[in-house]
């Protein structure tokens, strides 16, 4: 699809690591231009700002907050997608 082509074109000009490598691992380098997967685009477009604003009064560093938000997203997004699929299936039957 067009979205996959655009994402592939964007990733062709980025560095050789993914956003997941920066936020879930013990990454010691700067994350200036990571590659994105489709769920990273969803995280960045729909979840990141809200999560960081909700943690605004937390006294941890910004990078720690961002790692927490990404960990929550990668843990809960598959669960929510599964539940939504089950509800859709139940509604169709």
PDB file of C-alpha atoms in Angstrom:
ATOM      1  CA  UNK A   1       0.000   0.000   0.000  1.00  0.00           C
ATOM      2  CA  UNK A   2       0.971   3.620  -0.227  1.00  0.00           C
ATOM      3  CA  UNK A   3       1.624   3.936   3.510  1.00  0.00           C
ATOM      4  CA  UNK A   4       4.113   1.069   3.390  1.00  0.00           C
ATOM      5  CA  UNK A   5       5.927   2.633   0.450  1.00  0.00           C
ATOM      6  CA  UNK A   6       6.137   5.999   2.181  1.00  0.00           C
ATOM      7  CA  UNK A   7       7.431   4.382   5.371  1.00  0.00           C
ATOM      8  CA  UNK A   8      10.006   2.380   3.406  1.00  0.00           C
ATOM      9  CA  UNK A   9      11.175   5.497   1.571  1.00  0.00           C
ATOM     10  CA  UNK A  10      11.503   7.381   4.868  1.00  0.00           C
ATOM     11  CA  UNK A  11      13.427   4.520   6.494  1.00  0.00           C
ATOM     12  CA  UNK A  12      15.864   4.334   3.577  1.00  0.00           C
ATOM     13  CA  UNK A  13      17.368   7.667   4.632  1.00  0.00           C
ATOM     14  CA  UNK A  14      17.514   7.002   8.386  1.00  0.00           C
ATOM     15  CA  UNK A  15      20.159   5.363  10.543  1.00  0.00           C
ATOM     16  CA  UNK A  16      20.368   1.595  10.985  1.00  0.00           C
ATOM     17  CA  UNK A  17      18.422   1.306  14.255  1.00  0.00           C
ATOM     18  CA  UNK A  18      14.723   1.341  15.071  1.00  0.00           C
ATOM     19  CA  UNK A  19      12.822   3.492  17.575  1.00  0.00           C
ATOM     20  CA  UNK A  20      12.268   0.349  19.620  1.00  0.00           C
ATOM     21  CA  UNK A  21      16.039  -0.039  20.048  1.00  0.00           C
ATOM     22  CA  UNK A  22      16.248   3.469  21.492  1.00  0.00           C
ATOM     23  CA  UNK A  23      13.352   3.247  23.913  1.00  0.00           C
ATOM     24  CA  UNK A  24      13.274  -0.345  25.162  1.00  0.00           C
ATOM     25  CA  UNK A  25      16.950  -1.267  25.365  1.00  0.00           C
ATOM     26  CA  UNK A  26      19.821   0.253  27.293  1.00  0.00           C
ATOM     27  CA  UNK A  27      20.702   2.505  24.366  1.00  0.00           C
ATOM     28  CA  UNK A  28      23.652   4.773  25.065  1.00  0.00           C
ATOM     29  CA  UNK A  29      23.804   6.607  21.739  1.00  0.00           C
ATOM     30  CA  UNK A  30      21.709   9.502  20.547  1.00  0.00           C
ATOM     31  CA  UNK A  31      18.467   8.641  18.784  1.00  0.00           C
ATOM     32  CA  UNK A  32      18.511  11.380  16.214  1.00  0.00           C
ATOM     33  CA  UNK A  33      17.126   9.547  13.190  1.00  0.00           C
ATOM     34  CA  UNK A  34      15.678   6.117  13.989  1.00  0.00           C
ATOM     35  CA  UNK A  35      13.774   3.962  11.547  1.00  0.00           C
ATOM     36  CA  UNK A  36      10.057   3.523  12.160  1.00  0.00           C
ATOM     37  CA  UNK A  37       7.828   0.481  12.049  1.00  0.00           C
ATOM     38  CA  UNK A  38       4.078   0.829  11.477  1.00  0.00           C
ATOM     39  CA  UNK A  39       3.264   0.698  15.190  1.00  0.00           C
ATOM     40  CA  UNK A  40       5.970   3.294  15.897  1.00  0.00           C
ATOM     41  CA  UNK A  41       4.136   5.653  13.559  1.00  0.00           C
ATOM     42  CA  UNK A  42       0.918   4.939  15.457  1.00  0.00           C
ATOM     43  CA  UNK A  43       2.702   5.535  18.776  1.00  0.00           C
ATOM     44  CA  UNK A  44       4.198   8.810  17.598  1.00  0.00           C
ATOM     45  CA  UNK A  45       1.002  10.115  16.012  1.00  0.00           C
ATOM     46  CA  UNK A  46      -1.643   9.108  18.538  1.00  0.00           C
ATOM     47  CA  UNK A  47      -0.163   8.129  21.901  1.00  0.00           C
ATOM     48  CA  UNK A  48       3.150   9.812  22.677  1.00  0.00           C
ATOM     49  CA  UNK A  49       2.055  13.389  23.381  1.00  0.00           C
ATOM     50  CA  UNK A  50      -0.886  12.390  25.551  1.00  0.00           C
ATOM     51  CA  UNK A  51       1.209  10.011  27.596  1.00  0.00           C
ATOM     52  CA  UNK A  52       4.020  12.511  28.106  1.00  0.00           C
ATOM     53  CA  UNK A  53       1.555  15.235  29.105  1.00  0.00           C
ATOM     54  CA  UNK A  54      -0.051  12.866  31.600  1.00  0.00           C
ATOM     55  CA  UNK A  55       3.390  12.322  33.159  1.00  0.00           C
ATOM     56  CA  UNK A  56       4.216  16.033  33.171  1.00  0.00           C
ATOM     57  CA  UNK A  57       4.400  16.300  36.974  1.00  0.00           C
ATOM     58  CA  UNK A  58       6.529  13.174  37.342  1.00  0.00           C
ATOM     59  CA  UNK A  59      10.021  14.015  38.599  1.00  0.00           C
ATOM     60  CA  UNK A  60      11.862  11.564  36.350  1.00  0.00           C
ATOM     61  CA  UNK A  61      13.846  12.634  33.310  1.00  0.00           C
ATOM     62  CA  UNK A  62      12.238  13.159  29.918  1.00  0.00           C
ATOM     63  CA  UNK A  63      13.962  10.112  28.433  1.00  0.00           C
ATOM     64  CA  UNK A  64      12.711   7.946  31.317  1.00  0.00           C
ATOM     65  CA  UNK A  65       9.159   9.218  30.760  1.00  0.00           C
ATOM     66  CA  UNK A  66       9.391   8.487  27.064  1.00  0.00           C
ATOM     67  CA  UNK A  67      10.685   4.972  27.723  1.00  0.00           C
ATOM     68  CA  UNK A  68       7.816   4.359  30.150  1.00  0.00           C
ATOM     69  CA  UNK A  69       5.266   5.576  27.601  1.00  0.00           C
ATOM     70  CA  UNK A  70       6.705   3.378  24.853  1.00  0.00           C
ATOM     71  CA  UNK A  71       6.761   0.352  27.161  1.00  0.00           C
ATOM     72  CA  UNK A  72       3.113   0.937  28.102  1.00  0.00           C
ATOM     73  CA  UNK A  73       2.159   1.306  24.442  1.00  0.00           C
ATOM     74  CA  UNK A  74       3.941  -1.841  23.299  1.00  0.00           C
ATOM     75  CA  UNK A  75       2.431  -3.830  26.163  1.00  0.00           C
ATOM     76  CA  UNK A  76      -1.149  -2.570  25.953  1.00  0.00           C
ATOM     77  CA  UNK A  77      -1.662  -2.000  22.228  1.00  0.00           C
ATOM     78  CA  UNK A  78      -1.744  -5.729  21.341  1.00  0.00           C
ATOM     79  CA  UNK A  79      -4.127  -6.378  24.243  1.00  0.00           C
ATOM     80  CA  UNK A  80      -6.469  -3.590  23.138  1.00  0.00           C
ATOM     81  CA  UNK A  81      -6.353  -4.723  19.505  1.00  0.00           C
ATOM     82  CA  UNK A  82      -7.204  -8.280  20.558  1.00  0.00           C
ATOM     83  CA  UNK A  83     -10.113  -7.099  22.697  1.00  0.00           C
ATOM     84  CA  UNK A  84     -11.418  -4.876  19.897  1.00  0.00           C
ATOM     85  CA  UNK A  85     -11.250  -7.812  17.490  1.00  0.00           C
ATOM     86  CA  UNK A  86     -13.140 -10.042  19.898  1.00  0.00           C
ATOM     87  CA  UNK A  87     -15.833  -7.396  20.390  1.00  0.00           C
ATOM     88  CA  UNK A  88     -16.159  -6.925  16.635  1.00  0.00           C
ATOM     89  CA  UNK A  89     -16.441 -10.664  16.131  1.00  0.00           C
ATOM     90  CA  UNK A  90     -19.081 -10.925  18.869  1.00  0.00           C
ATOM     91  CA  UNK A  91     -21.051  -8.060  17.341  1.00  0.00           C
ATOM     92  CA  UNK A  92     -21.006  -9.715  13.909  1.00  0.00           C
ATOM     93  CA  UNK A  93     -22.210 -13.075  15.212  1.00  0.00           C
TER      94      UNK A  93
END
